[in-house]
mmCIF file of C-alpha atoms in Angstrom:
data_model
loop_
_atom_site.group_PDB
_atom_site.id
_atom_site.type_symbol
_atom_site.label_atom_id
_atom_site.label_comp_id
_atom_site.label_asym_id
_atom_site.label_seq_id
_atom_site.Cartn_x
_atom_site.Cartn_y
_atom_site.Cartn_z
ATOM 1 C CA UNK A 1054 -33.638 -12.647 -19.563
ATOM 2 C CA UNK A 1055 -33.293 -9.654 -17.680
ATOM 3 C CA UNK A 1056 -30.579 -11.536 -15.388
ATOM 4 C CA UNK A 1057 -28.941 -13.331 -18.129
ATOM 5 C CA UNK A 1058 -28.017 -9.791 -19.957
ATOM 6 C CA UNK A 1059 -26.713 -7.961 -16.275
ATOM 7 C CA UNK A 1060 -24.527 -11.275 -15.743
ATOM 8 C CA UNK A 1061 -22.742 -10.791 -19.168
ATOM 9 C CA UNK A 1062 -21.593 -6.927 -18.522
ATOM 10 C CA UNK A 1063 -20.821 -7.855 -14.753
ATOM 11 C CA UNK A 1064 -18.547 -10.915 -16.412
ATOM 12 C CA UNK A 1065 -17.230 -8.467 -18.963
ATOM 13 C CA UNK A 1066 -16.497 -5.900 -16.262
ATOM 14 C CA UNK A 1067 -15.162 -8.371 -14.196
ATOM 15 C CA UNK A 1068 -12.643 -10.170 -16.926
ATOM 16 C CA UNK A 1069 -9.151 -9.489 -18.474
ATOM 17 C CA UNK A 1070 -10.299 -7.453 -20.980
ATOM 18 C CA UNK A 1071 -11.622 -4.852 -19.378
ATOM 19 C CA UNK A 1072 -8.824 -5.105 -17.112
ATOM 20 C CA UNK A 1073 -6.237 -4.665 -20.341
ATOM 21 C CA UNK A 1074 -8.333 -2.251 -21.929
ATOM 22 C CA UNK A 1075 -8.071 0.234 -18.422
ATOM 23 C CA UNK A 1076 -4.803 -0.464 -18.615
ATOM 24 C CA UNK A 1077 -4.146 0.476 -21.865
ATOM 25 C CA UNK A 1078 -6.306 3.912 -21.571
ATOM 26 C CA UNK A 1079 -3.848 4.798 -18.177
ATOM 27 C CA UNK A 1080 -0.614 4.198 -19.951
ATOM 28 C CA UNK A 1081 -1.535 6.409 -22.888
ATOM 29 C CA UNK A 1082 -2.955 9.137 -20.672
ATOM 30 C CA UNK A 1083 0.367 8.657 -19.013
ATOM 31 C CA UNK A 1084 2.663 9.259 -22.160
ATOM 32 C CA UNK A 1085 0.508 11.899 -23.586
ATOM 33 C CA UNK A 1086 1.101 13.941 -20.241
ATOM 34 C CA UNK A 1087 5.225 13.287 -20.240
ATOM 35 C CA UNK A 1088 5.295 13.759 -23.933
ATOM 36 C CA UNK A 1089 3.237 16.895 -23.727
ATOM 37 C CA UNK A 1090 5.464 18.070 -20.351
ATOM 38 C CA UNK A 1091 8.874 17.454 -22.634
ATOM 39 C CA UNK A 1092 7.722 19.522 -25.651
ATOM 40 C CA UNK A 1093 6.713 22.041 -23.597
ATOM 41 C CA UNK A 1094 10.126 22.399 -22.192
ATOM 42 C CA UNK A 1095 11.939 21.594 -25.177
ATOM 43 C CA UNK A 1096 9.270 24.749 -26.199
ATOM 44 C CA UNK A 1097 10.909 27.107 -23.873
ATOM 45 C CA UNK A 1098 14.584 25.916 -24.936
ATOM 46 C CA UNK A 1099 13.795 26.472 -28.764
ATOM 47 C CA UNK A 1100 12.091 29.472 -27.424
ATOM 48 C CA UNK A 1101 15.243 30.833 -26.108
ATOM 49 C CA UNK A 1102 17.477 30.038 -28.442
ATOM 50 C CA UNK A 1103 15.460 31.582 -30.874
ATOM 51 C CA UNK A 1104 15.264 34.470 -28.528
ATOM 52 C CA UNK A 1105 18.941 34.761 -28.103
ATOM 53 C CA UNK A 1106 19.694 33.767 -32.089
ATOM 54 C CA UNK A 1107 17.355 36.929 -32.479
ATOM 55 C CA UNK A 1108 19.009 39.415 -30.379
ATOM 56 C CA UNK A 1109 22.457 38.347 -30.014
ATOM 57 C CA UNK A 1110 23.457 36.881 -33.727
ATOM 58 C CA UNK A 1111 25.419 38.565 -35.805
ATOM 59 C CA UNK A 1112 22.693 39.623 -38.011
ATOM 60 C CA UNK A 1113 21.245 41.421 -35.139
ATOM 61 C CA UNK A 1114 25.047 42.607 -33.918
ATOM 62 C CA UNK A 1115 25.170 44.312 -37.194
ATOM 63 C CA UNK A 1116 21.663 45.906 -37.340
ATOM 64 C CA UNK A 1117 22.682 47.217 -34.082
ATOM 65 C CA UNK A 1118 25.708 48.565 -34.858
ATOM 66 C CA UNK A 1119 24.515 49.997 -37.840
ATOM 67 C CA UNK A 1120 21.934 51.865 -36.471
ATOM 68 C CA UNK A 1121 24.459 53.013 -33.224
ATOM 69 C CA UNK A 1122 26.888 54.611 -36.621
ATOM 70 C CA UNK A 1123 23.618 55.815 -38.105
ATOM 71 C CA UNK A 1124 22.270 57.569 -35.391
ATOM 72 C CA UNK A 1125 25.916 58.725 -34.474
ATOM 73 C CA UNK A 1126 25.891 60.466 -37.746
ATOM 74 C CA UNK A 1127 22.436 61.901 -37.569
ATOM 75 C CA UNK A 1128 23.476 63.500 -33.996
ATOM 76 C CA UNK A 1129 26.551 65.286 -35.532
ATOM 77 C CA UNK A 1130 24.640 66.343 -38.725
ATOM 78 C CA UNK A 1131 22.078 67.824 -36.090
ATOM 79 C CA UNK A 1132 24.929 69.833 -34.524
ATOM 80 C CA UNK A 1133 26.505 70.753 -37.857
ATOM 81 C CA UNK A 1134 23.183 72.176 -38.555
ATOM 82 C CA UNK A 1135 22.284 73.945 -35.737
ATOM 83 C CA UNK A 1136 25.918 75.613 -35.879
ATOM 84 C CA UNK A 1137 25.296 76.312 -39.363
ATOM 85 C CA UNK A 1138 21.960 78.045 -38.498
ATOM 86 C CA UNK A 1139 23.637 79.984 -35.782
ATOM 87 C CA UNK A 1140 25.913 81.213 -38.097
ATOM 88 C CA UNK A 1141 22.927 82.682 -40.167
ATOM 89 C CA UNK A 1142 21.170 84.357 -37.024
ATOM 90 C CA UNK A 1143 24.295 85.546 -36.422
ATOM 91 C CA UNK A 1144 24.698 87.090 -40.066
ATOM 92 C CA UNK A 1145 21.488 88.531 -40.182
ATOM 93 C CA UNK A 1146 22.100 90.083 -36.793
ATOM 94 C CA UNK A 1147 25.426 91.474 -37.970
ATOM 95 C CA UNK A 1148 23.366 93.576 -40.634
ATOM 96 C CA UNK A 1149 21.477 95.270 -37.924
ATOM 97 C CA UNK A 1150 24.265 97.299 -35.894
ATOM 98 C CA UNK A 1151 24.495 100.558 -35.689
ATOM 99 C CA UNK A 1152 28.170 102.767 -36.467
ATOM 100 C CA UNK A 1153 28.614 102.008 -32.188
ATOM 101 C CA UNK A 1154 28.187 98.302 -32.828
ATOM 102 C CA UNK A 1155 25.164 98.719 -30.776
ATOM 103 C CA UNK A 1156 21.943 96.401 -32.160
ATOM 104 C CA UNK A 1157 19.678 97.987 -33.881
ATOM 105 C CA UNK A 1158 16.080 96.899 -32.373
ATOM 106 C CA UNK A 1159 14.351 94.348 -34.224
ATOM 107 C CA UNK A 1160 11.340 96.940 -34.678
ATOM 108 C CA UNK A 1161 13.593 98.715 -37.134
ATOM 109 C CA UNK A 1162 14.406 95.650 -39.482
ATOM 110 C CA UNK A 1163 13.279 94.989 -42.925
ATOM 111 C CA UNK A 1164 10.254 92.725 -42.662
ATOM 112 C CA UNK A 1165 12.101 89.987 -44.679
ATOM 113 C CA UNK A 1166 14.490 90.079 -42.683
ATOM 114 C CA UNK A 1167 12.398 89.541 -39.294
ATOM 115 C CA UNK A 1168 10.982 86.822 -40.896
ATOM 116 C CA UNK A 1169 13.943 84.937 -42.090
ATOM 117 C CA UNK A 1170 15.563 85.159 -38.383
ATOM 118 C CA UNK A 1171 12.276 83.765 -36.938
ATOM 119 C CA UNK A 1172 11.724 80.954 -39.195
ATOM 120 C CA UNK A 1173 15.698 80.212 -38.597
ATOM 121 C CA UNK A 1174 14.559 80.053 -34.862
ATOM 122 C CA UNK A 1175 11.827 78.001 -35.490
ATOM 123 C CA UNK A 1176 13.975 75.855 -37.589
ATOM 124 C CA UNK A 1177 16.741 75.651 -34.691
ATOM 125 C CA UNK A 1178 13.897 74.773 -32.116
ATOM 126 C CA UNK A 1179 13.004 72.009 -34.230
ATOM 127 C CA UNK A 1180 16.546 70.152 -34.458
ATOM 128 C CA UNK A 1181 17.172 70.863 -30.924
ATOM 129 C CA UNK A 1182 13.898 68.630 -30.189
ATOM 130 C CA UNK A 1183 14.595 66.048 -32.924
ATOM 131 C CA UNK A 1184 18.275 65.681 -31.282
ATOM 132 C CA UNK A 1185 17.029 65.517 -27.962
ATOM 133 C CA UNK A 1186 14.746 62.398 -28.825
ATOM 134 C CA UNK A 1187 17.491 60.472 -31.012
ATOM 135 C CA UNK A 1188 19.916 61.107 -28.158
ATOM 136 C CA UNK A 1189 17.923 59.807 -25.525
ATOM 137 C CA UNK A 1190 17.385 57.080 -27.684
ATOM 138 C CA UNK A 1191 20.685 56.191 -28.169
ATOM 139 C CA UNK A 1192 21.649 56.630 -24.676
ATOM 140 C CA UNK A 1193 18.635 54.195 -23.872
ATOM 141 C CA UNK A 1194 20.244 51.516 -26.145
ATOM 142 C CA UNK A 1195 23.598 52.006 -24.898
ATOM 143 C CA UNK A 1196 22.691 50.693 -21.594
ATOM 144 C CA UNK A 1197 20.894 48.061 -22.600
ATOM 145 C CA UNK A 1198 22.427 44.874 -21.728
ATOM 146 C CA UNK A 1199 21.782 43.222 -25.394
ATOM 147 C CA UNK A 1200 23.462 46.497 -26.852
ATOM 148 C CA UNK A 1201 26.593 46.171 -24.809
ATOM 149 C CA UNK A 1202 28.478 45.170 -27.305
ATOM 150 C CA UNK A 1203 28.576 48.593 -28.967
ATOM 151 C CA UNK A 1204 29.846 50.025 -25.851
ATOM 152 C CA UNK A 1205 33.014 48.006 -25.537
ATOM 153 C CA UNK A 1206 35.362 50.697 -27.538
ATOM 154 C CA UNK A 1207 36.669 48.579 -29.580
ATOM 155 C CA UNK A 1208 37.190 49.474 -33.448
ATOM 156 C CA UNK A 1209 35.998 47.353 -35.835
ATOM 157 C CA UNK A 1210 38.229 47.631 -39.239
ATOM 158 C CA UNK A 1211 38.317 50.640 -41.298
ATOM 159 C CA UNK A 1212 37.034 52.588 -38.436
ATOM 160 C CA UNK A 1213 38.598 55.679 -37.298
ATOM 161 C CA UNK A 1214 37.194 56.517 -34.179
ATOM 162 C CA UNK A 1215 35.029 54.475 -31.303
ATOM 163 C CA UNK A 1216 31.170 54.809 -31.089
ATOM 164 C CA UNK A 1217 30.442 57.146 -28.022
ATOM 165 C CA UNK A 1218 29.029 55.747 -25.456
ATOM 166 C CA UNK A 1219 26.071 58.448 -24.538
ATOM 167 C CA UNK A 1220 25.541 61.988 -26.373
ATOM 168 C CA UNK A 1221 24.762 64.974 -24.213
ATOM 169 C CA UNK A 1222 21.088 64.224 -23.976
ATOM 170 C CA UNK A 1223 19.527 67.563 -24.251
ATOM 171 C CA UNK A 1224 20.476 70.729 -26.401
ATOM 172 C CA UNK A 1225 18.761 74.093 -24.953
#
C-alpha cells in the first residue's frame, strides 16, 4: 500500500499537470513583478506631475505672487513706521534743548517723557527685527528657482511698479 500511494504523487509530480500548474504560478509571478515595476514608475510620473502641478500652476503662481506683493507691502509699512517713530524720538528730543540748542541730558527730563522715548526705542528695535526676518525671507524666495517667476520684472495689469527683486536685508 505504502508503494501504491508514493507511485501516485511521483506520477502526479511527474505529469502535465503539475507541469501546467508550475507554469501557471511562474507566469503570474512574472506579471505581478512587471505590473508592479510599471506602476511604480507610472508612481513617480504622477508623482511629478503632481509635484510640478503643485508648485508651478497657476494657483500656486498666484499664491506666490501674492504673498511676494504682501510681504512687499509689509516691508514698506515697516519703514513707514520706523520713520514715523523717528520722527517722534526726534520730537520728544526737540523738547529737551536748551536756549544754545545744546541737549539737555536725559537726567533732567520729565519722567513721562523718558519713558515714552524708551518704549519708542523699544518699539523701533522691534520692527527693525521683524523687517529683518521678512526680508530675508523674501530674499530667500526670490532666489528660489520655483519663485523665479516673480523676479522676471515684468508687470502684470493694473500694476504700477515691478516687485523688487531683494530688500536691503538688515536695518540697524
Amino acid at each position: 500500500m505504502k508503494n501504491d500511494w508514493q507511485s501516485l504523487e511521483n506520477s502526479a509530480e511527474k505529469g502535465p499537470l503539475a507541469l501546467g500548474l508550475r507554469l501557471i504560478i511562474i507566469i503570474i509571478a512574472i506579471l505581478a513583478a512587471a505590473i508592479s515595476g510599471v506602476g511604480y514608475v507610472f508612481g513617480w510620473l504622477g508623482e511629478g506631475a503632481r509635484v510640478v502641478q503643485d508648485e508651478f500652476g497657476p494657483k500656486a503662481a498666484l499664491e506666490k505672487y501674492e504673498w511676494f506683493k504682501n510681504a512687499a507691502a509689509q516691508l514698506d509699512a515697516y519703514t513707514a513706521t520706523i520713520e514715523a517713530n523717528k520722527a517722534r524720538i526726534t520730537a520728544i528730543e526737540g523738547t529737551y534743548v536748551d536756549e544754545n540748542n545744546k541737549a539737555i541730558p536725559r537726567s533732567r527730563w520729565a519722567r513721562t517723557d523718558i519713558e515714552a522715548y524708551n518704549q519708542v526705542q523699544t518699539e523701533i528695535a522691534g520692527i527693525k527685527g521683524a523687517y529683518n526676518n521678512l526680508a530675508g525671507e523674501y530674499n530667500a524666495a526670490m532666489v528660489k528657482f520655483n519663485f523665479r517667476f516673480a523676479n522676471q520684472g515684468d508687470l502684470p495689469a493694473g500694476a504700477s511698479r515691478a516687485l523688487p527683486r531683494s530688500f536691503r536685508p538688515y536695518i540697524n
